[in-house]
PDB file of C-alpha atoms in Angstrom:
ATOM      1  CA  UNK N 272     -11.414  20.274 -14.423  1.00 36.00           C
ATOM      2  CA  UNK N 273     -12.157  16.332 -13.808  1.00 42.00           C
ATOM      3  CA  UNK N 274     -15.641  15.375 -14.314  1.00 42.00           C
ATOM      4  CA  UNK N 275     -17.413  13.774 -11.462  1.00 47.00           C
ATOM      5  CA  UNK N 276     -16.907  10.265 -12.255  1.00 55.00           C
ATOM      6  CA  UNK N 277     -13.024  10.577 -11.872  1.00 61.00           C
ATOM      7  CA  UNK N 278     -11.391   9.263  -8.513  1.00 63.00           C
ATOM      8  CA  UNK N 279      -8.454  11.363  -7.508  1.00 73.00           C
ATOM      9  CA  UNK N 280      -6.071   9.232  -6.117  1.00 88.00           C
ATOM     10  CA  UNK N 281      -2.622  10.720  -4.421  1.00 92.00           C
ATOM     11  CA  UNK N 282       0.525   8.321  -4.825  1.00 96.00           C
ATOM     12  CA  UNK N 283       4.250   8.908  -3.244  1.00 96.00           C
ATOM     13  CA  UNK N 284       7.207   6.330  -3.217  1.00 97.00           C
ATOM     14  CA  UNK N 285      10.404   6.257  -2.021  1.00 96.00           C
ATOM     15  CA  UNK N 286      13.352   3.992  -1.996  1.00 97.00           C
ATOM     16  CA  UNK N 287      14.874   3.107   1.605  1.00 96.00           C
ATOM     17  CA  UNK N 288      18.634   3.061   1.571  1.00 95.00           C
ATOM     18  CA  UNK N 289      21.987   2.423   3.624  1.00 95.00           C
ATOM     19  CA  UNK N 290      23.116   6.275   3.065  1.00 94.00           C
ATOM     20  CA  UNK N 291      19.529   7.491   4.623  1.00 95.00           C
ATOM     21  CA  UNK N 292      20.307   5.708   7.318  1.00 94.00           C
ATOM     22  CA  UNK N 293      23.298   6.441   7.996  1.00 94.00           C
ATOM     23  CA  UNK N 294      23.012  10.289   7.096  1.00 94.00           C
ATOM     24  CA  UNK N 295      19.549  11.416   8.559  1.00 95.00           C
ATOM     25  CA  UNK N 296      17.958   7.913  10.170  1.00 96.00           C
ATOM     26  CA  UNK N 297      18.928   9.328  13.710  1.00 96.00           C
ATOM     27  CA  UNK N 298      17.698  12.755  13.017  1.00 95.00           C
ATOM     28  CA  UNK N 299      14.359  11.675  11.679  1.00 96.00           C
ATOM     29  CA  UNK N 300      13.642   9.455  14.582  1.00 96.00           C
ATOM     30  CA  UNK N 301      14.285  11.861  16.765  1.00 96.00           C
ATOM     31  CA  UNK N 302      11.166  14.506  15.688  1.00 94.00           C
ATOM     32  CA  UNK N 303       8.859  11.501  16.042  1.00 95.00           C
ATOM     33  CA  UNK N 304       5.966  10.906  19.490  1.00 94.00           C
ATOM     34  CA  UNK N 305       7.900   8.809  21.963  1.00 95.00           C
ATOM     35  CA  UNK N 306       5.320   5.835  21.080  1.00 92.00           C
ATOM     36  CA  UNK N 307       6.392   5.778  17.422  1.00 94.00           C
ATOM     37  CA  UNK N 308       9.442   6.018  18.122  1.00 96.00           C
ATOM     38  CA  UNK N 309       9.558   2.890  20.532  1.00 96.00           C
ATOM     39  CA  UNK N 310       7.499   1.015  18.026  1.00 95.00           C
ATOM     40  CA  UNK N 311      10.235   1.710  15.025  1.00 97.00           C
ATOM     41  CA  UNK N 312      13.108   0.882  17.220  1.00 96.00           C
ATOM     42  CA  UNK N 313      11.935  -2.522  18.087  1.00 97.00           C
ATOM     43  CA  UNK N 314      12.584  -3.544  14.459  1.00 97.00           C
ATOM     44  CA  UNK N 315      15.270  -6.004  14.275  1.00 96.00           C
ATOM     45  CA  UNK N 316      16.334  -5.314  10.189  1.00 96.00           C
ATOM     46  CA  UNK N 317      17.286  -1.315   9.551  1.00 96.00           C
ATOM     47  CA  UNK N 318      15.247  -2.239   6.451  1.00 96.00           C
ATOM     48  CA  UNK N 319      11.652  -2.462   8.339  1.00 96.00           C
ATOM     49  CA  UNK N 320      12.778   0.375  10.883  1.00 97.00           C
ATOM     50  CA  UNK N 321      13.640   2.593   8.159  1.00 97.00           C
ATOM     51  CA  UNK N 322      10.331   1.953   5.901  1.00 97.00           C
ATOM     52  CA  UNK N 323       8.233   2.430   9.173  1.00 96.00           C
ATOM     53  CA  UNK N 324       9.925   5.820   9.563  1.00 97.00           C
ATOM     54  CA  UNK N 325       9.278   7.494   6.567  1.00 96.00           C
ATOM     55  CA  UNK N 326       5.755   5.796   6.303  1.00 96.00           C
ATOM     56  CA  UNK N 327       4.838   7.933   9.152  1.00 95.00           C
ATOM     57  CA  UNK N 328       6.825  11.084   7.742  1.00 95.00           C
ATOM     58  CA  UNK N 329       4.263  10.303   4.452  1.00 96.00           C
ATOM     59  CA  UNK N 330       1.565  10.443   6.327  1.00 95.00           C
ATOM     60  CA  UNK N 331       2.919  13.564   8.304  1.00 94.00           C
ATOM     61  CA  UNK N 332       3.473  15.226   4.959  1.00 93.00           C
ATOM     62  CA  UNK N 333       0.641  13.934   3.400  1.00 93.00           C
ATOM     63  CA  UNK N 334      -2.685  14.011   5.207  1.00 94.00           C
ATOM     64  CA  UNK N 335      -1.675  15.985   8.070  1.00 94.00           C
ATOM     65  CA  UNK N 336       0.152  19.096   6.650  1.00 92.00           C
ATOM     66  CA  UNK N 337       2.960  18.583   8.766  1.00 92.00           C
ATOM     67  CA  UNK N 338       1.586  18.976  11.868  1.00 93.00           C
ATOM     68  CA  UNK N 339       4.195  16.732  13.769  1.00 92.00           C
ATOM     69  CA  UNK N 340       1.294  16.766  17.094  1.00 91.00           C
ATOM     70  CA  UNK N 341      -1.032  15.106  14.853  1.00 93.00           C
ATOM     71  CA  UNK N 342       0.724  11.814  14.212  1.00 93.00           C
ATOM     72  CA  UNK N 343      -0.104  10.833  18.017  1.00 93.00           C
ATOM     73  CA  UNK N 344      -4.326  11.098  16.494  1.00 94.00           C
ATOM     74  CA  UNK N 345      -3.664   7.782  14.777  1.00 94.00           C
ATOM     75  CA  UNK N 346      -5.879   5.379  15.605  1.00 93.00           C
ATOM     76  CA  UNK N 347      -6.300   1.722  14.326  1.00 93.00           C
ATOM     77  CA  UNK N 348      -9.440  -0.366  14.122  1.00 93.00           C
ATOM     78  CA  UNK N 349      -9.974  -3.610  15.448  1.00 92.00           C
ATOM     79  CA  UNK N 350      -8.460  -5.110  12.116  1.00 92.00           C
ATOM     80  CA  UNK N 351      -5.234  -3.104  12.536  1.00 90.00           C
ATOM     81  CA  UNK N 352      -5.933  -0.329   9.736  1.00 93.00           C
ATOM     82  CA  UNK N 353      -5.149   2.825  10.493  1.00 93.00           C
ATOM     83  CA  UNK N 354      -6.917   5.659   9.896  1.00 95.00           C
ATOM     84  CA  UNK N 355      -7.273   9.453  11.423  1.00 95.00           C
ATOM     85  CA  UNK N 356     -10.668  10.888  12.298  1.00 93.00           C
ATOM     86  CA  UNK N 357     -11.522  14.367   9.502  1.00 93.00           C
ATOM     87  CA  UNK N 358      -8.299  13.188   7.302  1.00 93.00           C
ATOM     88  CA  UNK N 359      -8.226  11.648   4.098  1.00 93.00           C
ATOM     89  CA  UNK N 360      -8.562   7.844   3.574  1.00 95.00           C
ATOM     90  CA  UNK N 361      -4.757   6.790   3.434  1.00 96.00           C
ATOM     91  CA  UNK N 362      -2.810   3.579   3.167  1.00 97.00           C
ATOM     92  CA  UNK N 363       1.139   2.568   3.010  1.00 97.00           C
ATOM     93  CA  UNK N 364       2.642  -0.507   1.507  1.00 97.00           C
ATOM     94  CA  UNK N 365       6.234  -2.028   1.719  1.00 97.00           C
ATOM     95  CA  UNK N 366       8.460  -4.464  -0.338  1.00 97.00           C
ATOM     96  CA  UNK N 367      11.778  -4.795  -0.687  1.00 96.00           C
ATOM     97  CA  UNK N 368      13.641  -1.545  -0.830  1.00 96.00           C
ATOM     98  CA  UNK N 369      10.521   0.734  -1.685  1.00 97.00           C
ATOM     99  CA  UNK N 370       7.453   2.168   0.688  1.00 97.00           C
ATOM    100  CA  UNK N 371       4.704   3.339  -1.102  1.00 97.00           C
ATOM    101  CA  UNK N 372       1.898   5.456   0.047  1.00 97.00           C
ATOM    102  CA  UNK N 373      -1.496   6.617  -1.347  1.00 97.00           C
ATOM    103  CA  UNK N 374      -4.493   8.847  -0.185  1.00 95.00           C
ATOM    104  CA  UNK N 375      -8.111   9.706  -1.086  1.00 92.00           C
ATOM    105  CA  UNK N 376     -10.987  11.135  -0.066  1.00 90.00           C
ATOM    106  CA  UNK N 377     -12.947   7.370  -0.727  1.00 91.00           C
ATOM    107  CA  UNK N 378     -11.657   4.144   0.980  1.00 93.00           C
ATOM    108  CA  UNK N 379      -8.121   2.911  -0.550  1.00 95.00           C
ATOM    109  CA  UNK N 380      -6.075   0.389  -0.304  1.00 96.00           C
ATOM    110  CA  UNK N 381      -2.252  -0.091  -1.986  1.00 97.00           C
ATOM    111  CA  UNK N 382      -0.198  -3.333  -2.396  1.00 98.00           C
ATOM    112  CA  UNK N 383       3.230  -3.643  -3.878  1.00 98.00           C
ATOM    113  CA  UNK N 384       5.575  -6.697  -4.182  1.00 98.00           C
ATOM    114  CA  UNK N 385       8.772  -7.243  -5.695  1.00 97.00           C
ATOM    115  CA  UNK N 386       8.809  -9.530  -8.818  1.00 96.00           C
ATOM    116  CA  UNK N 387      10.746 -12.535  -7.477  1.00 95.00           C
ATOM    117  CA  UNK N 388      11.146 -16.461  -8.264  1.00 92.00           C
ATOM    118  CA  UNK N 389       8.598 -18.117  -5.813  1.00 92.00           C
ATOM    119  CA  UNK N 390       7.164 -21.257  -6.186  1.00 92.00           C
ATOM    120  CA  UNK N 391       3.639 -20.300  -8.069  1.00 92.00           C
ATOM    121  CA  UNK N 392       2.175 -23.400  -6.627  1.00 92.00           C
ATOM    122  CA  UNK N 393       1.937 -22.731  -2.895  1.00 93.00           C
ATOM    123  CA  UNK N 394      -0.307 -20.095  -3.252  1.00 93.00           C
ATOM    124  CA  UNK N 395      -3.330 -21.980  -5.096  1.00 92.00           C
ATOM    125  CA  UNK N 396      -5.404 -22.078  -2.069  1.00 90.00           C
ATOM    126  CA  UNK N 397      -5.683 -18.316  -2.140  1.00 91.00           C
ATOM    127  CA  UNK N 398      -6.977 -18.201  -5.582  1.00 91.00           C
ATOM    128  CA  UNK N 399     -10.285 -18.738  -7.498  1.00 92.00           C
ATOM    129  CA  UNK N 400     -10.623 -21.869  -9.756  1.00 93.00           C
ATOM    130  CA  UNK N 401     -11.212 -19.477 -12.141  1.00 93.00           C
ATOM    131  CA  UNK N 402      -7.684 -16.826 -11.187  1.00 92.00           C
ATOM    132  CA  UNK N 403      -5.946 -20.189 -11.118  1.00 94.00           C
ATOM    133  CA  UNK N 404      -6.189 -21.272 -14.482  1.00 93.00           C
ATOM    134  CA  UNK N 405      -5.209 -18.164 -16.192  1.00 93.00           C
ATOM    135  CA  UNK N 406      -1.904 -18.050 -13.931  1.00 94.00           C
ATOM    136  CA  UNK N 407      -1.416 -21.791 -15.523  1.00 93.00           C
ATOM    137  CA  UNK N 408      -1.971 -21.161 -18.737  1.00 93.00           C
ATOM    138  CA  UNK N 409      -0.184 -17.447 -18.883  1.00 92.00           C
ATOM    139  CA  UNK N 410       2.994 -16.757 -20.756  1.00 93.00           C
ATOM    140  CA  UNK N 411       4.752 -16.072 -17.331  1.00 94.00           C
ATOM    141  CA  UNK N 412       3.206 -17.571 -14.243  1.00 93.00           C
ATOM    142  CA  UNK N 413       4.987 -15.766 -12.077  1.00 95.00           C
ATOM    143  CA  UNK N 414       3.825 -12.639 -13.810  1.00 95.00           C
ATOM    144  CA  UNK N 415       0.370 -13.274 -13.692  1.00 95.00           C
ATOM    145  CA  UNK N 416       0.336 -14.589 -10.058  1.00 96.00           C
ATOM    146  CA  UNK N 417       1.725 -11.321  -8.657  1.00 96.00           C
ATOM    147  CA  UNK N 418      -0.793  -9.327 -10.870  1.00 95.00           C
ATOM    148  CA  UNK N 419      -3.788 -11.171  -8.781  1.00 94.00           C
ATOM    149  CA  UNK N 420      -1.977 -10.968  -5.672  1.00 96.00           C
ATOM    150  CA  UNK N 421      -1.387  -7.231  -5.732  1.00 97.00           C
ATOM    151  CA  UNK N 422      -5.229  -6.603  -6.340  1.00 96.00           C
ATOM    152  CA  UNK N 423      -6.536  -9.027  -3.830  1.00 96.00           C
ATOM    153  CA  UNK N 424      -4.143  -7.244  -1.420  1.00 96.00           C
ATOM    154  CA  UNK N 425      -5.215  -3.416  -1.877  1.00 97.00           C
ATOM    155  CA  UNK N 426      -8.665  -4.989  -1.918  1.00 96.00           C
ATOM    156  CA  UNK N 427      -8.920  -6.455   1.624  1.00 95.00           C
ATOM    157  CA  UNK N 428      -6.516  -3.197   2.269  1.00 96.00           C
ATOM    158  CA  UNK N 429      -9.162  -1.134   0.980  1.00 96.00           C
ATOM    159  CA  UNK N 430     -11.948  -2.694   2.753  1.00 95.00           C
ATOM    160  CA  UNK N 431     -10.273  -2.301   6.012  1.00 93.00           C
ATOM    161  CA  UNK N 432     -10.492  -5.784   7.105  1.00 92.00           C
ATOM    162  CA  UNK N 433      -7.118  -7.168   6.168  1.00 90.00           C
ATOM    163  CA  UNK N 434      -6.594 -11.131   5.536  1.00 88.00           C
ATOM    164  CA  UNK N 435      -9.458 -11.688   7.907  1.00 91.00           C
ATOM    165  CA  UNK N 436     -11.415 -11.642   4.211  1.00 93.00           C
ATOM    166  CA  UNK N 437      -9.650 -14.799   2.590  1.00 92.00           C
ATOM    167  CA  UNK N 438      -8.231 -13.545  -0.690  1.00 93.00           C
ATOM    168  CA  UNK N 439      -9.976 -16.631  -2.065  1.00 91.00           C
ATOM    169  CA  UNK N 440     -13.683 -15.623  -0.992  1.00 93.00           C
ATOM    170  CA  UNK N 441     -13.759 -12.650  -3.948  1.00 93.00           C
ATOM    171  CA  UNK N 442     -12.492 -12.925  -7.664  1.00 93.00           C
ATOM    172  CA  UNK N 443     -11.733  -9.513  -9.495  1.00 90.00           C
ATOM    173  CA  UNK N 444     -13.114  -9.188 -13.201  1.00 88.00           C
ATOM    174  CA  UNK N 445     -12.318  -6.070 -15.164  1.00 86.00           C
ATOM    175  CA  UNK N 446     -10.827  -3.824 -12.680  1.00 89.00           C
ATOM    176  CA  UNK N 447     -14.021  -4.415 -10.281  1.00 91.00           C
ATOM    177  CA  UNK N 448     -14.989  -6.504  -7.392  1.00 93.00           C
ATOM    178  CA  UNK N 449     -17.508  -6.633  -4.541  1.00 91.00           C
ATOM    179  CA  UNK N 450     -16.935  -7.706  -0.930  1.00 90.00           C
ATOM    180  CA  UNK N 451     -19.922  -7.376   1.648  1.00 84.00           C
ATOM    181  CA  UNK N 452     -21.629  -5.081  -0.452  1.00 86.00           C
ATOM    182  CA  UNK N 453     -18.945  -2.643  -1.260  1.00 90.00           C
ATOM    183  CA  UNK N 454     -18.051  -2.182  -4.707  1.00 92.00           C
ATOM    184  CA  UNK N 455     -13.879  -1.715  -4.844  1.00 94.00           C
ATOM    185  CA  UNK N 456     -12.475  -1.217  -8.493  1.00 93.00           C
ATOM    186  CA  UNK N 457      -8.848  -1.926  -8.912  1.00 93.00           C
ATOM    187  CA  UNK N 458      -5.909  -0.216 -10.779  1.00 92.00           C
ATOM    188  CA  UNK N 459      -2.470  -0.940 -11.715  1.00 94.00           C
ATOM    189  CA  UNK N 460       0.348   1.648 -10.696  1.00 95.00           C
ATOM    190  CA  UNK N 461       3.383   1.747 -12.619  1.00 93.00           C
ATOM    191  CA  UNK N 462       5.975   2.219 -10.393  1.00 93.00           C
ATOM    192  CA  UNK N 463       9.167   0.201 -11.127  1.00 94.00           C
ATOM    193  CA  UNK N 464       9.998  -2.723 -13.733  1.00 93.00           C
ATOM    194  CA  UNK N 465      11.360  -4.563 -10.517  1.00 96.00           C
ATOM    195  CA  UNK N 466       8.003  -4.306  -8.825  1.00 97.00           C
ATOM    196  CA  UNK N 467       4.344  -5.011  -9.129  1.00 97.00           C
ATOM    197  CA  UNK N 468       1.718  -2.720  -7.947  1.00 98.00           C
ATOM    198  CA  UNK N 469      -1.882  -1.968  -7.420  1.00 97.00           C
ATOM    199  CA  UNK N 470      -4.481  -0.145  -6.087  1.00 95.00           C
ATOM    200  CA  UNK N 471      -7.887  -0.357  -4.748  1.00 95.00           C
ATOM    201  CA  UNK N 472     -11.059   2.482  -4.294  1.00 93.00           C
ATOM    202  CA  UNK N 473     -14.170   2.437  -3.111  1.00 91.00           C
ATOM    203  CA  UNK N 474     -16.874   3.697  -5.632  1.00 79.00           C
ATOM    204  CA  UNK N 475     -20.654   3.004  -6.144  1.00 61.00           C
ATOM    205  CA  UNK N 476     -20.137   4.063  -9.436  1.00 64.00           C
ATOM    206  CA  UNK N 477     -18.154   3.206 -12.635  1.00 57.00           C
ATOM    207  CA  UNK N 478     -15.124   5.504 -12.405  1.00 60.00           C
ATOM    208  CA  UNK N 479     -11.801   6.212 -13.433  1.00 69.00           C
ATOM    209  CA  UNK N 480      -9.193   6.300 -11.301  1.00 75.00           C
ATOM    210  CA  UNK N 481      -7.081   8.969 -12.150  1.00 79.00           C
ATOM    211  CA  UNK N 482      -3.849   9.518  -9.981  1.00 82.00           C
ATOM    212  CA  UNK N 483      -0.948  11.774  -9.805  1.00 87.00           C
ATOM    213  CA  UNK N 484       2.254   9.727  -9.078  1.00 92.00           C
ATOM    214  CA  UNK N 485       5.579  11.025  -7.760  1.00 92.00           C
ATOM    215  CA  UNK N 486       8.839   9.606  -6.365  1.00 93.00           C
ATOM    216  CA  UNK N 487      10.342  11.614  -3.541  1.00 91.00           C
ATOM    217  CA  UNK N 488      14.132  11.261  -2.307  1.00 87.00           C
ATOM    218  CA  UNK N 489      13.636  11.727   1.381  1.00 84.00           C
ATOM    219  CA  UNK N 490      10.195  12.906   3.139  1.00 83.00           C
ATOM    220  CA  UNK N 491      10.203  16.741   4.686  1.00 79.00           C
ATOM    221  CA  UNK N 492      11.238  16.642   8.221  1.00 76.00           C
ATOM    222  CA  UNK N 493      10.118  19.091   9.739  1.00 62.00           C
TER     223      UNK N 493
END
């Protein structure tokens, strides 16, 4: 049994590919609410329709037990979070060829990016003096500056508020950082070598975050 001061945190990913879509895209799309479905179909890359689908089948399979009705009780605040009234906390991120998708009973927030060559530089503005100079003086820049991004991402995720907090307004130190009063603490996921992940929970207490992690082929459909 997990003590009190442990966070359960559920995590799911999945990689999108040409022979899903292909093979069951169709059939999928086809089980969704009308709305959803005209909101996936208006994606110009199969890549982005594709993730959108099976973020919903996560949440379908995830918070609402696979009750197919339910997906139309999504709501979004005025921030463009979603959420669904007497479910779980949930939230879905997507880079590259993977959607990943996480869910709690506290406020959480999930941010992955794949590793690629960027120019480090354009992005000081969004840092901290402080998160700035150890990117510079790390072993790999481009390392370290996806580390912080991550974070700050399932952060404002996490708080619900989205980039309408400037990633540059908050500075995480040991796993733990505070926006408007909320205390969020932060956690690295290992998911791929190609990727970088995090999470963020909300806690008024020092916790760990303990999560159970698993990589799914396709979502159930139904």
């Amino acid at each position: 049994m997990k003590s009190s001061n442990h966070l359960p945190v559920q995590i799911k990913y999945l990689f999108i590919s040409e022979e899903f879509h292909v093979k069951y895209y169709e059939s999928y799309l086809s089980k969704l609410p009308l709305r959803m479905r005209e909101k996936i179909m208006k994606f110009k890359r199969w890549q982005d329709a594709q993730a959108s689908l099976l973020g919903n089948y996560l949440i379908l399979n995830n918070v609402l037990n696979g009750d197919i009705c339910k997906l139309t009780d999504i709501q979004y605040n005025k921030y463009g979070k979603p959420f669904i009234l007497g479910f779980p906390h949930f939230n879905i991120s997507h880079s590259g060829n993977i959607v990943v998708f996480v869910s709690s009973e506290h406020k959480i927030g999930i941010d992955v990016e794949l590793v690629k060559d960027i120019d480090v530089d354009d992005f000081k503005l969004q840092m901290t003096n402080s998160e700035w100079n150890k990117i510079q003086f790390s072993l790999n820049k481009t390392a370290a500056f996806y580390e912080y991004w991550t974070q700050k991402e399932a952060v404002i995720k996490a708080n619900g508020k989205g980039l309408n907090i400037p990633l540059k307004s908050f500075e995480i130190n040991s796993g733990l950082t505070l926006i408007e009063e909320e205390k969020f603490y932060v956690k690295k996921v290992p998911i791929d070598q190609n990727y970088m992940c995090h999470l963020a929970i909300k806690s008024i207490f020092q916790s760990d975050i303990f999560f159970d992690i698993e990589m799914i082929r396709y979502p159930q459909c139904g």
